Structures are given as structure tokens and as C-alpha cells.
Coordinates of C-alpha atoms and ligand atoms in Angstrom, one line a residue:
M1 CA 113.8 104.2 109.4
K2 CA 110.3 103.7 110.7
R3 CA 110.1 101.8 114.0
I4 CA 107.3 99.3 114.6
F5 CA 105.2 99.2 117.7
I6 CA 102.7 96.3 118.0
A7 CA 100.1 96.0 120.6
N8 CA 99.0 92.4 121.3
W9 CA 95.9 92.4 123.5
K10 CA 95.7 88.6 123.4
A11 CA 92.4 87.3 124.7
R12 CA 91.8 90.2 127.1
K13 CA 89.4 92.8 125.8
T14 CA 85.7 93.0 125.0
I15 CA 84.5 95.1 122.1
K16 CA 83.4 97.8 124.6
E17 CA 86.9 97.9 126.2
V18 CA 88.5 98.0 122.7
T19 CA 86.4 100.9 121.7
T20 CA 87.2 102.9 124.9
W21 CA 91.0 102.1 124.4
L22 CA 91.0 103.4 120.9
K23 CA 89.1 106.6 121.7
E24 CA 91.7 107.3 124.4
A25 CA 94.9 106.3 122.5
Q26 CA 94.2 107.0 118.9
P27 CA 94.8 110.8 118.7
S28 CA 98.3 110.4 120.3
L29 CA 99.2 107.3 118.4
E30 CA 98.3 109.0 115.2
E31 CA 101.0 111.6 115.8
S32 CA 103.6 109.0 115.6
L33 CA 105.8 108.9 112.5
D34 CA 106.4 105.2 113.2
E35 CA 104.3 102.2 112.3
V36 CA 101.8 101.4 115.0
V37 CA 99.9 98.1 114.7
I38 CA 97.0 97.0 116.9
C39 CA 96.3 93.3 117.2
P40 CA 92.8 92.6 118.6
D41 CA 91.1 89.3 118.9
F42 CA 89.0 88.1 116.0
V43 CA 85.7 89.2 117.6
S44 CA 86.9 92.8 117.9
L45 CA 88.9 92.9 114.6
T46 CA 86.3 94.3 112.3
V47 CA 85.2 96.8 114.9
V48 CA 88.8 98.0 115.2
V49 CA 89.2 98.1 111.4
G50 CA 86.1 100.3 111.2
L51 CA 87.3 102.6 113.9
L52 CA 90.8 102.9 112.4
K53 CA 89.6 103.5 108.9
D54 CA 91.2 106.7 107.5
T55 CA 93.8 106.7 110.2
S56 CA 97.5 105.9 110.0
L57 CA 97.2 103.0 112.4
K58 CA 97.4 99.5 111.1
V59 CA 95.6 96.4 112.2
G60 CA 97.1 93.0 112.7
A61 CA 95.5 89.6 113.5
Q62 CA 96.8 87.5 116.4
D63 CA 96.8 84.3 114.4
I64 CA 95.7 82.9 111.0
S65 CA 94.6 79.5 109.8
Q66 CA 97.1 77.1 108.3
F67 CA 94.3 76.0 105.9
E68 CA 92.8 77.7 102.9
T69 CA 89.0 78.1 102.5
G70 CA 87.2 74.9 103.4
P71 CA 85.5 72.8 106.1
Y72 CA 87.6 73.9 109.1
T73 CA 85.1 74.8 111.8
G74 CA 86.2 77.7 113.9
E75 CA 89.1 78.7 111.7
V76 CA 89.8 82.2 110.4
T77 CA 91.6 82.0 107.1
A78 CA 94.0 84.5 105.5
K79 CA 91.5 85.1 102.7
M80 CA 88.9 86.3 105.3
L81 CA 91.5 88.7 106.6
E82 CA 92.3 90.2 103.2
G83 CA 91.6 94.0 103.2
L84 CA 91.2 93.9 107.0
A85 CA 94.6 93.0 108.5
Q86 CA 97.9 94.2 107.1
Y87 CA 99.9 92.1 109.6
C88 CA 99.5 88.8 111.4
L89 CA 101.3 87.4 114.4
I90 CA 102.4 83.9 113.6
G91 CA 103.8 81.2 115.9
H92 CA 103.5 83.2 119.1
S93 CA 105.0 81.3 122.1
E94 CA 101.4 80.9 123.6
R95 CA 100.3 79.3 120.3
R96 CA 103.1 76.8 120.6
H97 CA 102.5 76.0 124.2
Y98 CA 98.7 76.0 124.6
F99 CA 97.8 75.0 121.0
G100 CA 100.7 72.7 120.1
E101 CA 101.8 74.7 117.1
T102 CA 104.9 73.1 115.5
N103 CA 107.4 74.7 113.1
E104 CA 105.6 72.9 110.2
V105 CA 102.2 74.5 111.1
I106 CA 103.8 77.9 111.6
A107 CA 105.5 77.6 108.2
R108 CA 102.2 76.8 106.5
K109 CA 100.6 79.8 108.3
V110 CA 103.4 82.1 107.0
E111 CA 102.7 80.8 103.4
R112 CA 99.0 81.6 103.8
A113 CA 99.7 85.1 105.0
W114 CA 101.9 85.7 102.0
Q115 CA 99.3 84.4 99.6
S116 CA 96.9 87.0 101.0
K117 CA 99.5 89.8 101.0
I118 CA 99.5 90.0 104.8
T119 CA 102.8 90.6 106.4
P120 CA 103.6 87.8 108.9
V121 CA 105.2 88.7 112.2
I122 CA 107.1 85.5 112.7
C123 CA 107.6 84.9 116.4
F124 CA 110.3 82.7 117.8
E125 CA 111.5 81.9 121.3
N126 CA 115.1 81.1 120.3
L127 CA 117.1 81.2 117.1
G128 CA 117.1 77.4 116.9
Q129 CA 113.3 77.5 116.2
L130 CA 113.8 80.0 113.5
I131 CA 116.7 78.4 111.7
E132 CA 115.1 75.0 111.8
R133 CA 113.5 74.3 108.5
P134 CA 110.8 74.7 107.3
I135 CA 110.1 78.0 109.0
L136 CA 113.0 79.8 107.5
K137 CA 113.1 78.3 104.0
E138 CA 115.0 80.9 102.0
T139 CA 115.1 84.6 102.4
P140 CA 111.5 85.7 102.0
K141 CA 110.6 87.3 98.8
Q142 CA 107.7 88.9 100.4
S143 CA 107.5 91.3 103.3
A144 CA 108.1 89.8 106.7
L145 CA 108.9 90.8 110.3
Y146 CA 110.4 88.7 112.9
A147 CA 109.9 88.9 116.7
Y148 CA 112.2 87.5 119.3
E149 CA 110.2 86.6 122.4
P150 CA 111.9 84.5 125.0
P151 CA 109.2 82.7 127.1
S152 CA 111.0 83.7 130.4
A153 CA 110.2 87.3 129.5
I154 CA 106.6 87.0 128.3
G155 CA 104.2 88.4 130.9
T156 CA 106.7 88.1 133.7
G157 CA 107.8 91.7 134.1
K158 CA 111.4 90.3 133.6
P159 CA 112.6 91.4 130.1
E160 CA 115.5 89.7 128.4
S161 CA 118.9 90.9 129.6
E162 CA 120.6 93.5 127.4
K163 CA 123.5 91.2 126.8
E164 CA 121.4 88.3 125.6
A165 CA 119.1 90.5 123.5
K166 CA 122.2 92.0 121.8
K167 CA 123.7 88.5 121.1
V168 CA 120.4 87.3 119.6
L169 CA 120.1 90.3 117.4
A170 CA 123.7 89.9 116.2
E171 CA 123.2 86.3 115.3
F172 CA 119.9 87.1 113.6
K173 CA 121.6 89.7 111.5
N174 CA 124.2 87.1 110.5
L175 CA 121.3 85.2 108.8
S176 CA 120.4 88.2 106.8
R177 CA 121.1 91.8 107.2
E178 CA 117.9 92.8 105.5
W179 CA 115.6 91.1 107.9
R180 CA 113.8 93.1 110.5
L181 CA 113.7 92.0 114.1
L182 CA 111.4 93.1 116.9
Y183 CA 111.8 92.3 120.5
G184 CA 108.9 91.2 122.8
G185 CA 108.6 90.3 126.4
S186 CA 107.8 92.6 129.3
V187 CA 108.4 95.7 127.3
D188 CA 107.3 98.8 129.1
P189 CA 107.8 102.6 128.9
E190 CA 110.9 102.4 131.1
N191 CA 112.8 99.7 129.1
V192 CA 111.6 100.2 125.5
N193 CA 114.6 102.3 124.6
V194 CA 117.1 99.6 125.7
F195 CA 115.8 97.4 122.9
L196 CA 115.4 100.1 120.3
E197 CA 118.9 101.4 121.0
L198 CA 120.4 97.9 120.6
G199 CA 119.0 98.0 117.0
Y200 CA 115.7 96.1 117.2
V201 CA 113.4 97.7 114.7
G202 CA 110.5 97.7 117.1
V203 CA 108.7 96.0 119.9
L204 CA 105.8 93.6 120.5
V205 CA 103.9 94.7 123.6
G206 CA 101.5 92.5 125.5
T207 CA 100.7 93.6 129.1
A208 CA 101.8 97.2 128.8
S209 CA 99.5 97.6 125.8
L210 CA 96.4 96.9 127.8
E211 CA 96.3 100.4 129.2
A212 CA 96.0 103.0 126.5
E213 CA 98.2 105.4 128.4
E214 CA 101.0 102.9 128.9
F215 CA 101.1 102.0 125.2
V216 CA 101.0 105.7 124.2
K217 CA 104.0 106.3 126.4
I218 CA 105.9 103.4 124.8
V219 CA 105.2 104.7 121.3
S220 CA 106.0 108.3 122.2
K221 CA 109.2 107.6 124.0
P222 CA 111.7 107.1 121.2
Y223 CA 111.2 110.5 119.9
A224 CA 113.6 111.8 122.5
L225 CA 116.3 109.7 120.8
R226 CA 116.0 111.1 117.3
Ligands
LIG1 P1 104.2 90.9 127.5 O1 103.8 90.0 126.2 O2 104.5 92.2 127.0 O3 103.1 90.8 128.4 O4 105.4 90.2 128.0 C1 104.4 90.1 125.0 C2 103.9 89.1 124.0 O5 103.6 88.0 124.4 O6 103.7 89.4 122.8

């Protein structure tokens, strides 16, 4: 089964930095047999799409509007992302905390992504958030990924304990065995295998994706386990 490695640069790179990063990392990332997804900000997104054209790497957006086309100043709609992004992070902890996103907003964003055939990466901080309707609704008929990202682990250098990560994965699998769960929160080249060996299908990487070399190490590491 293909693993999934997602780089989430957040609001941290200029177009120039993005271009340098890709030049450095792309050849090694392309060797991966797994799914590698780069999530730039909206300013860099089309540049990244251009640079990754004809490569095996995929592009994801970091967010998506809850609205369809219309008078929504500043918004980026799912329709605008059609043909550009294959994935979209939705409901990231930072969106909840700094932008007040609720489960209702997140559920609407998921619907928008599906309407545009974009695979949502539905982030949650605890299972309660996920189970609480209307995020969950029923088993998705369309493609979806989920990402467990405990706030205490995001950007702190303190990943979730193995015991807790195992427990959350088991409870998640009780909801549906078919759903695919990623782990995110202080993932680095040293600890990535802990989460993959537990059975997480992939990782969502923030800080350690900023340096091309670090992210390449994370993506390359699991090969030793095969
Ligand atoms: P981090 O961020 O790797 O810096 O903890 C992960 C995320 O927020 O997606």
C-alpha cells in the first residue's frame, strides 16, 4: 500500500524559496513509490503546479472556501483549484484556533472539495471533533484522508506518545476499517517510522518539511522497512 507524505509549509515560504526547495528536493522525492504531496500557500500554488507538471508529485491546497463562486472577497474556491490541486487540507488546528473554523464550516469545506473532485485531508485534534456531526456524516462515498493532529504536538517538537497514537488509531479504525488516517505533529526523520509502524497510512509534516533535506529524509526513510 502506498504511504502518503504531505508537506505543509503553512505561511512560511516566498515564491523564490519554494522554487529553490523544489529544485533541491524534487529529484529525490520523485524516486519515491509513495504518494508525496506538497501544500504551498495560495500565492505559490500555481508556481508549484507549473514546476511539478509531468512529475509524480502531487499538489495540495492548505485550505478551501466554504462558499461556491460568488461575492466573497479574498476567498479561494474549490472551483478555482480544479485541475491544480488534487488534495486540500481542511480544518487544520490552526484554522480552528486563529480563524474560528467550526465543525459546520469544516463540513461545508469538505463538501466543496468533493464537488470539485479534490480529496480532502480532514484534520482533527481529537476523535470527538471527528465523530461530532456534521463533519462525519456517513462513510464518504468519495475519496478522503483523515489526519490526527493533537495541538500539543503541532510545532512543539513533542510528538504524540506512541501509546496515545496507537489508541487513537484503533478507535478511528472502529469507525471504519476503510478510512485512511495520517498522523501530524512534530514528525521528523527520527520519529516518522514510529507512526508508520503503528499503522498510520502517512504523515503530515510542518516544521520538518521546511528544509528540503529534512523532508527528503522523512520520505526516504520507510524504504528500510519494506
Ligand atoms: P509540525 O506541524 O510538523 O510543525 O508539528 C504539523 C502540522 O501542523 O501539520
